Amino acid sequence: MAETDRPNLDPRHASHTPHTHPTSTGSTGSTKGLDDQGYIAREGALGRIAPDFRPVVATARDGLLDLFGPRLHSAYLYGSIPRGTARVGRSDLDLLIALREPPADADRAAVRALGDALDARFPQIDGVGTILLDQATVLSEPERHDLGWFVACLCTPLLGDDLAEHLPRYRPDSLLTRETNGDLARRLPRWRERITAAGDSESALRPLVRSLSRHLVRTGFTLVMPRWNGWTSDLEEMAEVFGGYYPARAAQLRRAAVLGREPVGDAEVLRSYVDDLGPWLAEEYARVHGIKTPRPDEPGPAPASPGTGPDTP
C-alpha cells in the first residue's frame, strides 16, 4: 500500500489520550458507551477505518497539511468513517479542523474547495462535511460542554496535538444534555427558512430531510440520555431509547432515524418536523433540562453549534 493510501498512524501526527478519554468498544451492551468509571468513552479510531475509505482519509489529511501547514493545530475525523460503520457510496466524510488562529473567509472557501474535490474524486463518499474553527474556541469555557465534549468524545485525532488532553471527562448528565442540544427552539426558524428556499426540488429537499432527521433523533435521545445513563451514536438505537420514555412519540423518532440514513425529498416530512415534532421536542427539552447558555457574542438562547449533529443546519 502506497503512503498516500493510508491514514498517518504516526503518534507524532495524531496523539491519542487513551487514559483520559478511552476509546469505546461499542455503544451497545452493558457499558452503554461508557467506560468503567461512568464517563462517555471516546468513539472511533483510525484502525477502524474500512479499506475503501482509507485513500479518502489519506488524501484529506494531505490536503489539510498543504492548505494550512504550520497554521494547523489539529484535525479530526468524526461520524461513521472512524467508527467503522460507513457505507460505500452512502456515507459522507466528516472533518473538524482547528487552526491556531481564527479562520478567515479565504480559509473557509479553501476548505469548501477541498471538500468538493474529495467528493468529486472518491465515489465511495457522498459529500464532505467540515467544521473549521480555532483551538481557543474549542477550549473556551462556553464551549466546554458542547464543542469541547464533541472533540473529546466524538472526534478521532487525525493530525496534530489532541485538544482532548486539555478537556475534562464527561458524563451523560443534564448539564451536557442542555449545552449540546438545548437550542432547538432557536434552530426552528432557520429550518423553516431553508425549507421555503428549497421549494419543491427533490434534490434540495433530500439533504434537508437527512440532516433535520438526524438532528431531531439526536435531540430526542439526549433528552432522555441522563435517565438512560449512556451514550450511543447509532440513530436507530437512539430512537429506541427515546421511545422507551416517550412512547407516544416513539414512531416519529423511529421514522426520523430511518430517514436520517435513507432520506427522501419530501416537503411534508419537513413540515411535520417544524410544525409538530420539533416544537414539541424543543418545549419538552426546555422543561426538563433548560435552555442552552447564551454565547457572549450572540444574543438569544444559543447560536448554532455542532451539538450531537455537526452535519445539521
Short mmCIF file of C-alpha atoms in Angstrom, two decimals:
data_model
loop_
_atom_site.label_atom_id
_atom_site.label_comp_id
_atom_site.label_asym_id
_atom_site.label_seq_id
_atom_site.Cartn_x
_atom_site.Cartn_y
_atom_site.Cartn_z
CA MET A 1 0.00 0.00 0.00
CA ALA A 2 1.38 3.38 -1.00
CA GLU A 3 1.96 6.04 1.61
CA THR A 4 -0.90 8.18 0.29
CA ASP A 5 -3.31 5.23 0.54
CA ARG A 6 -3.37 5.03 4.32
CA PRO A 7 -4.01 7.37 7.24
CA ASN A 8 -0.93 8.53 9.10
CA LEU A 9 -0.79 6.47 12.28
CA ASP A 10 2.43 8.10 13.48
CA PRO A 11 1.71 9.34 17.03
CA ARG A 12 3.70 12.47 16.27
CA HIS A 13 0.90 13.47 13.89
CA ALA A 14 -2.13 12.24 15.81
CA SER A 15 -1.75 11.96 19.54
CA HIS A 16 -4.35 9.99 21.50
CA THR A 17 -5.18 10.08 25.18
CA PRO A 18 -6.34 6.56 25.99
CA HIS A 19 -6.23 7.12 29.74
CA THR A 20 -8.12 10.41 29.85
CA HIS A 21 -10.55 9.69 27.01
CA PRO A 22 -10.53 5.93 26.42
CA THR A 23 -11.80 4.58 23.13
CA SER A 24 -15.18 2.91 23.32
CA THR A 25 -15.54 -0.72 22.37
CA GLY A 26 -19.12 -0.06 21.30
CA SER A 27 -22.28 1.76 22.32
CA THR A 28 -24.41 -1.30 22.94
CA GLY A 29 -24.22 -3.79 25.77
CA SER A 30 -23.91 -3.28 29.48
CA THR A 31 -21.47 -0.35 29.24
CA LYS A 32 -23.83 1.69 27.04
CA GLY A 33 -20.94 3.69 25.58
CA LEU A 34 -19.37 4.45 28.97
CA ASP A 35 -16.03 3.46 30.44
CA ASP A 36 -15.69 1.56 33.70
CA GLN A 37 -15.90 4.82 35.68
CA GLY A 38 -19.13 6.01 34.07
CA TYR A 39 -17.63 8.57 31.67
CA ILE A 40 -18.53 8.69 27.98
CA ALA A 41 -15.91 6.66 26.13
CA ARG A 42 -14.35 8.17 23.05
CA GLU A 43 -15.73 6.90 19.77
CA GLY A 44 -13.78 5.87 16.74
CA ALA A 45 -10.19 5.05 15.89
CA LEU A 46 -8.02 5.27 12.79
CA GLY A 47 -7.70 1.50 12.88
CA ARG A 48 -11.46 1.11 12.39
CA ILE A 49 -11.46 2.89 9.02
CA ALA A 50 -12.56 0.42 6.36
CA PRO A 51 -10.13 -0.16 3.46
CA ASP A 52 -12.47 1.56 0.96
CA PHE A 53 -12.22 4.82 2.89
CA ARG A 54 -8.52 4.86 3.72
CA PRO A 55 -7.46 6.59 0.46
CA VAL A 56 -10.11 9.26 1.08
CA VAL A 57 -8.83 9.96 4.59
CA ALA A 58 -5.19 9.97 3.48
CA THR A 59 -5.93 12.45 0.68
CA ALA A 60 -7.91 14.67 3.04
CA ARG A 61 -5.05 14.59 5.54
CA ASP A 62 -2.51 15.60 2.90
CA GLY A 63 -4.81 18.30 1.56
CA LEU A 64 -5.19 19.87 5.00
CA LEU A 65 -1.43 19.91 5.50
CA ASP A 66 -0.98 21.57 2.11
CA LEU A 67 -3.67 24.16 2.87
CA PHE A 68 -2.67 25.20 6.36
CA GLY A 69 0.83 23.95 7.13
CA PRO A 70 2.02 25.33 10.49
CA ARG A 71 -1.28 27.22 10.94
CA LEU A 72 -3.00 23.91 11.57
CA HIS A 73 -3.21 22.97 15.22
CA SER A 74 -5.08 19.69 14.76
CA ALA A 75 -7.60 17.87 12.60
CA TYR A 76 -10.12 15.16 13.45
CA LEU A 77 -12.48 12.69 11.83
CA TYR A 78 -15.97 12.15 13.18
CA GLY A 79 -19.04 10.23 12.09
CA SER A 80 -19.37 6.79 10.57
CA ILE A 81 -15.95 6.53 8.88
CA PRO A 82 -13.82 6.45 12.06
CA ARG A 83 -16.48 4.35 13.81
CA GLY A 84 -16.13 1.73 11.08
CA THR A 85 -19.82 1.84 10.14
CA ALA A 86 -19.60 3.86 6.91
CA ARG A 87 -21.39 2.58 3.81
CA VAL A 88 -19.68 2.84 0.43
CA GLY A 89 -21.38 5.44 -1.75
CA ARG A 90 -23.77 6.49 1.02
CA SER A 91 -21.70 7.93 3.87
CA ASP A 92 -20.03 11.30 3.97
CA LEU A 93 -16.57 12.27 5.18
CA ASP A 94 -16.75 14.47 8.28
CA LEU A 95 -13.80 16.62 9.39
CA LEU A 96 -13.20 19.03 12.24
CA ILE A 97 -10.26 21.39 11.68
CA ALA A 98 -8.76 23.50 14.46
CA LEU A 99 -6.41 26.30 13.42
CA ARG A 100 -4.03 28.12 15.74
CA GLU A 101 -5.80 31.41 14.96
CA PRO A 102 -9.41 32.18 13.98
CA PRO A 103 -10.12 31.20 10.35
CA ALA A 104 -10.71 33.83 7.67
CA ASP A 105 -13.24 33.72 4.84
CA ALA A 106 -10.48 32.58 2.50
CA ASP A 107 -9.81 29.62 4.78
CA ARG A 108 -13.47 28.62 4.70
CA ALA A 109 -13.52 28.87 0.92
CA ALA A 110 -10.39 26.72 0.69
CA VAL A 111 -11.90 24.05 2.93
CA ARG A 112 -15.08 24.01 0.84
CA ALA A 113 -13.00 23.61 -2.31
CA LEU A 114 -11.07 20.73 -0.75
CA GLY A 115 -14.32 19.04 0.21
CA ASP A 116 -15.73 19.45 -3.30
CA ALA A 117 -12.55 17.98 -4.79
CA LEU A 118 -12.65 14.99 -2.46
CA ASP A 119 -16.32 14.38 -3.21
CA ALA A 120 -15.69 14.52 -6.95
CA ARG A 121 -12.65 12.24 -6.80
CA PHE A 122 -13.94 9.49 -4.50
CA PRO A 123 -17.27 7.84 -5.36
CA GLN A 124 -17.18 5.91 -2.08
CA ILE A 125 -18.26 9.06 -0.19
CA ASP A 126 -21.45 11.06 -0.54
CA GLY A 127 -20.29 14.56 0.32
CA VAL A 128 -17.86 16.12 2.78
CA GLY A 129 -18.84 17.96 5.96
CA THR A 130 -16.34 20.23 7.69
CA ILE A 131 -16.22 22.25 10.87
CA LEU A 132 -13.50 24.91 10.71
CA LEU A 133 -12.58 26.88 13.84
CA ASP A 134 -9.66 27.74 16.09
CA GLN A 135 -8.22 25.90 19.07
CA ALA A 136 -9.13 28.65 21.53
CA THR A 137 -12.82 28.29 20.69
CA VAL A 138 -12.78 24.55 21.34
CA LEU A 139 -11.10 25.07 24.72
CA SER A 140 -13.19 28.10 25.75
CA GLU A 141 -15.36 27.88 28.85
CA PRO A 142 -18.67 28.48 27.00
CA GLU A 143 -17.89 25.55 24.70
CA ARG A 144 -16.69 23.20 27.44
CA HIS A 145 -19.84 21.07 27.30
CA ASP A 146 -20.56 21.43 23.60
CA LEU A 147 -17.62 21.73 21.20
CA GLY A 148 -15.22 20.55 23.89
CA TRP A 149 -17.28 17.44 24.59
CA PHE A 150 -17.70 16.84 20.87
CA VAL A 151 -13.95 16.86 20.25
CA ALA A 152 -13.10 14.85 23.36
CA CYS A 153 -15.70 12.13 22.88
CA LEU A 154 -16.91 12.04 19.27
CA CYS A 155 -13.82 13.03 17.26
CA THR A 156 -10.87 10.85 16.25
CA PRO A 157 -7.49 12.62 16.05
CA LEU A 158 -6.02 12.68 12.53
CA LEU A 159 -3.35 15.40 12.67
CA GLY A 160 -1.62 17.47 15.34
CA ASP A 161 -1.87 17.50 19.12
CA ASP A 162 -5.13 16.24 20.53
CA LEU A 163 -7.15 19.02 22.20
CA ALA A 164 -8.84 16.38 24.36
CA GLU A 165 -5.73 16.43 26.55
CA HIS A 166 -6.89 19.83 27.83
CA LEU A 167 -10.55 18.91 28.33
CA PRO A 168 -12.36 17.10 31.16
CA ARG A 169 -14.08 13.76 31.05
CA TYR A 170 -17.82 13.83 30.52
CA ARG A 171 -20.80 12.02 32.00
CA PRO A 172 -24.22 11.77 30.29
CA ASP A 173 -25.78 14.26 32.68
CA SER A 174 -28.32 17.08 32.41
CA LEU A 175 -25.64 19.77 32.01
CA LEU A 176 -24.20 18.04 28.95
CA THR A 177 -27.72 17.48 27.63
CA ARG A 178 -28.63 21.17 27.94
CA GLU A 179 -25.42 22.52 26.44
CA THR A 180 -25.34 20.22 23.42
CA ASN A 181 -28.92 20.37 22.16
CA GLY A 182 -30.75 22.90 24.27
CA ASP A 183 -31.04 25.34 21.36
CA LEU A 184 -33.62 23.58 19.19
CA ALA A 185 -36.15 26.40 19.55
CA ARG A 186 -33.61 28.79 18.06
CA ARG A 187 -32.95 26.46 15.14
CA LEU A 188 -36.56 26.02 14.07
CA PRO A 189 -36.99 29.43 12.39
CA ARG A 190 -33.82 28.85 10.36
CA TRP A 191 -35.08 25.43 9.35
CA ARG A 192 -38.35 26.93 8.14
CA GLU A 193 -36.44 29.45 6.04
CA ARG A 194 -34.34 26.72 4.46
CA ILE A 195 -37.38 24.58 3.71
CA THR A 196 -39.07 27.53 1.99
CA ALA A 197 -35.94 28.29 -0.01
CA ALA A 198 -35.68 24.66 -1.17
CA GLY A 199 -39.09 24.86 -2.83
CA ASP A 200 -40.25 21.64 -4.49
CA SER A 201 -36.82 20.48 -5.61
CA GLU A 202 -36.27 16.86 -4.58
CA SER A 203 -32.50 17.33 -4.82
CA ALA A 204 -32.67 20.28 -2.43
CA LEU A 205 -35.18 18.69 -0.04
CA ARG A 206 -33.40 15.36 0.31
CA PRO A 207 -30.30 16.64 2.18
CA LEU A 208 -32.58 18.71 4.41
CA VAL A 209 -34.60 15.64 5.32
CA ARG A 210 -31.37 13.79 6.07
CA SER A 211 -29.86 16.47 8.30
CA LEU A 212 -33.05 17.52 10.14
CA SER A 213 -33.98 13.89 10.75
CA ARG A 214 -30.61 13.20 12.30
CA HIS A 215 -30.72 16.30 14.43
CA LEU A 216 -34.17 15.54 15.81
CA VAL A 217 -33.28 11.93 16.61
CA ARG A 218 -30.13 13.01 18.41
CA THR A 219 -32.01 15.71 20.29
CA GLY A 220 -34.68 13.22 21.28
CA PHE A 221 -32.02 10.86 22.53
CA THR A 222 -30.14 13.47 24.57
CA LEU A 223 -33.46 14.49 26.13
CA VAL A 224 -33.55 11.08 27.84
CA MET A 225 -29.79 10.41 27.95
CA PRO A 226 -29.34 11.20 31.67
CA ARG A 227 -32.13 8.81 32.62
CA TRP A 228 -30.78 6.08 30.35
CA ASN A 229 -27.27 6.88 31.62
CA GLY A 230 -25.34 6.02 28.49
CA TRP A 231 -24.23 7.17 25.06
CA THR A 232 -24.71 5.87 21.52
CA SER A 233 -24.29 7.39 18.06
CA ASP A 234 -26.49 4.82 16.34
CA LEU A 235 -29.64 6.56 15.11
CA GLU A 236 -31.86 3.50 15.41
CA GLU A 237 -30.68 2.83 18.95
CA MET A 238 -31.18 6.49 19.84
CA ALA A 239 -34.78 6.31 18.63
CA GLU A 240 -35.45 3.10 20.54
CA VAL A 241 -34.04 4.54 23.76
CA PHE A 242 -36.18 7.66 23.36
CA GLY A 243 -39.27 5.59 22.66
CA GLY A 244 -38.91 3.81 25.96
CA TYR A 245 -39.54 7.10 27.78
CA TYR A 246 -41.94 8.79 25.31
CA PRO A 247 -43.97 6.00 23.69
CA ALA A 248 -46.50 8.43 22.21
CA ARG A 249 -43.72 9.96 20.09
CA ALA A 250 -41.72 6.77 19.50
CA ALA A 251 -42.98 6.11 15.97
CA GLN A 252 -41.99 9.61 14.86
CA LEU A 253 -38.43 9.20 16.12
CA ARG A 254 -38.11 5.74 14.58
CA ARG A 255 -39.25 7.11 11.21
CA ALA A 256 -36.82 10.02 11.52
CA ALA A 257 -33.99 7.56 12.25
CA VAL A 258 -34.78 5.72 9.01
CA LEU A 259 -34.88 8.97 7.05
CA GLY A 260 -31.60 10.04 8.60
CA ARG A 261 -29.97 7.12 6.79
CA GLU A 262 -32.26 6.79 3.75
CA PRO A 263 -33.67 10.28 3.11
CA VAL A 264 -36.39 11.22 0.65
CA GLY A 265 -37.03 14.66 -0.81
CA ASP A 266 -40.45 15.10 0.80
CA ALA A 267 -41.61 18.55 1.89
CA GLU A 268 -44.39 17.03 4.01
CA VAL A 269 -41.80 15.30 6.18
CA LEU A 270 -40.01 18.57 6.74
CA ARG A 271 -43.22 20.42 7.58
CA SER A 272 -44.08 17.77 10.15
CA TYR A 273 -40.68 18.40 11.73
CA VAL A 274 -41.03 22.17 12.06
CA ASP A 275 -44.77 22.26 12.79
CA ASP A 276 -45.15 19.31 15.17
CA LEU A 277 -42.20 17.17 16.31
CA GLY A 278 -39.65 19.98 16.51
CA PRO A 279 -41.75 22.44 18.56
CA TRP A 280 -42.88 19.70 20.95
CA LEU A 281 -39.32 18.46 21.42
CA ALA A 282 -37.98 21.99 21.99
CA GLU A 283 -40.63 22.69 24.62
CA GLU A 284 -40.09 19.38 26.42
CA TYR A 285 -36.32 19.81 26.30
CA ALA A 286 -36.54 23.26 27.88
CA ARG A 287 -38.95 21.96 30.53
CA VAL A 288 -36.72 19.06 31.54
CA HIS A 289 -33.21 20.45 31.10
CA GLY A 290 -33.47 24.17 30.44
CA ILE A 291 -32.14 26.23 27.55
CA LYS A 292 -28.58 26.28 26.34
CA THR A 293 -26.43 29.02 27.86
CA PRO A 294 -26.17 32.05 25.52
CA ARG A 295 -22.78 32.71 23.98
CA PRO A 296 -21.08 36.05 24.83
CA ASP A 297 -21.03 37.25 21.23
CA GLU A 298 -24.57 36.33 20.27
CA PRO A 299 -27.90 37.06 21.97
CA GLY A 300 -30.68 34.56 22.42
CA PRO A 301 -30.80 31.02 23.73
CA ALA A 302 -27.68 29.89 21.85
CA PRO A 303 -26.03 30.08 18.43
CA ALA A 304 -25.80 27.18 16.04
CA SER A 305 -23.21 24.67 17.17
CA PRO A 306 -22.25 21.07 16.48
CA GLY A 307 -24.19 19.56 19.37
CA THR A 308 -24.66 15.89 18.60
CA GLY A 309 -25.13 16.53 14.88
CA PRO A 310 -22.49 18.64 13.19
CA ASP A 311 -23.97 17.81 9.83
CA THR A 312 -27.20 19.64 10.62
CA PRO A 313 -28.08 23.22 9.64
#
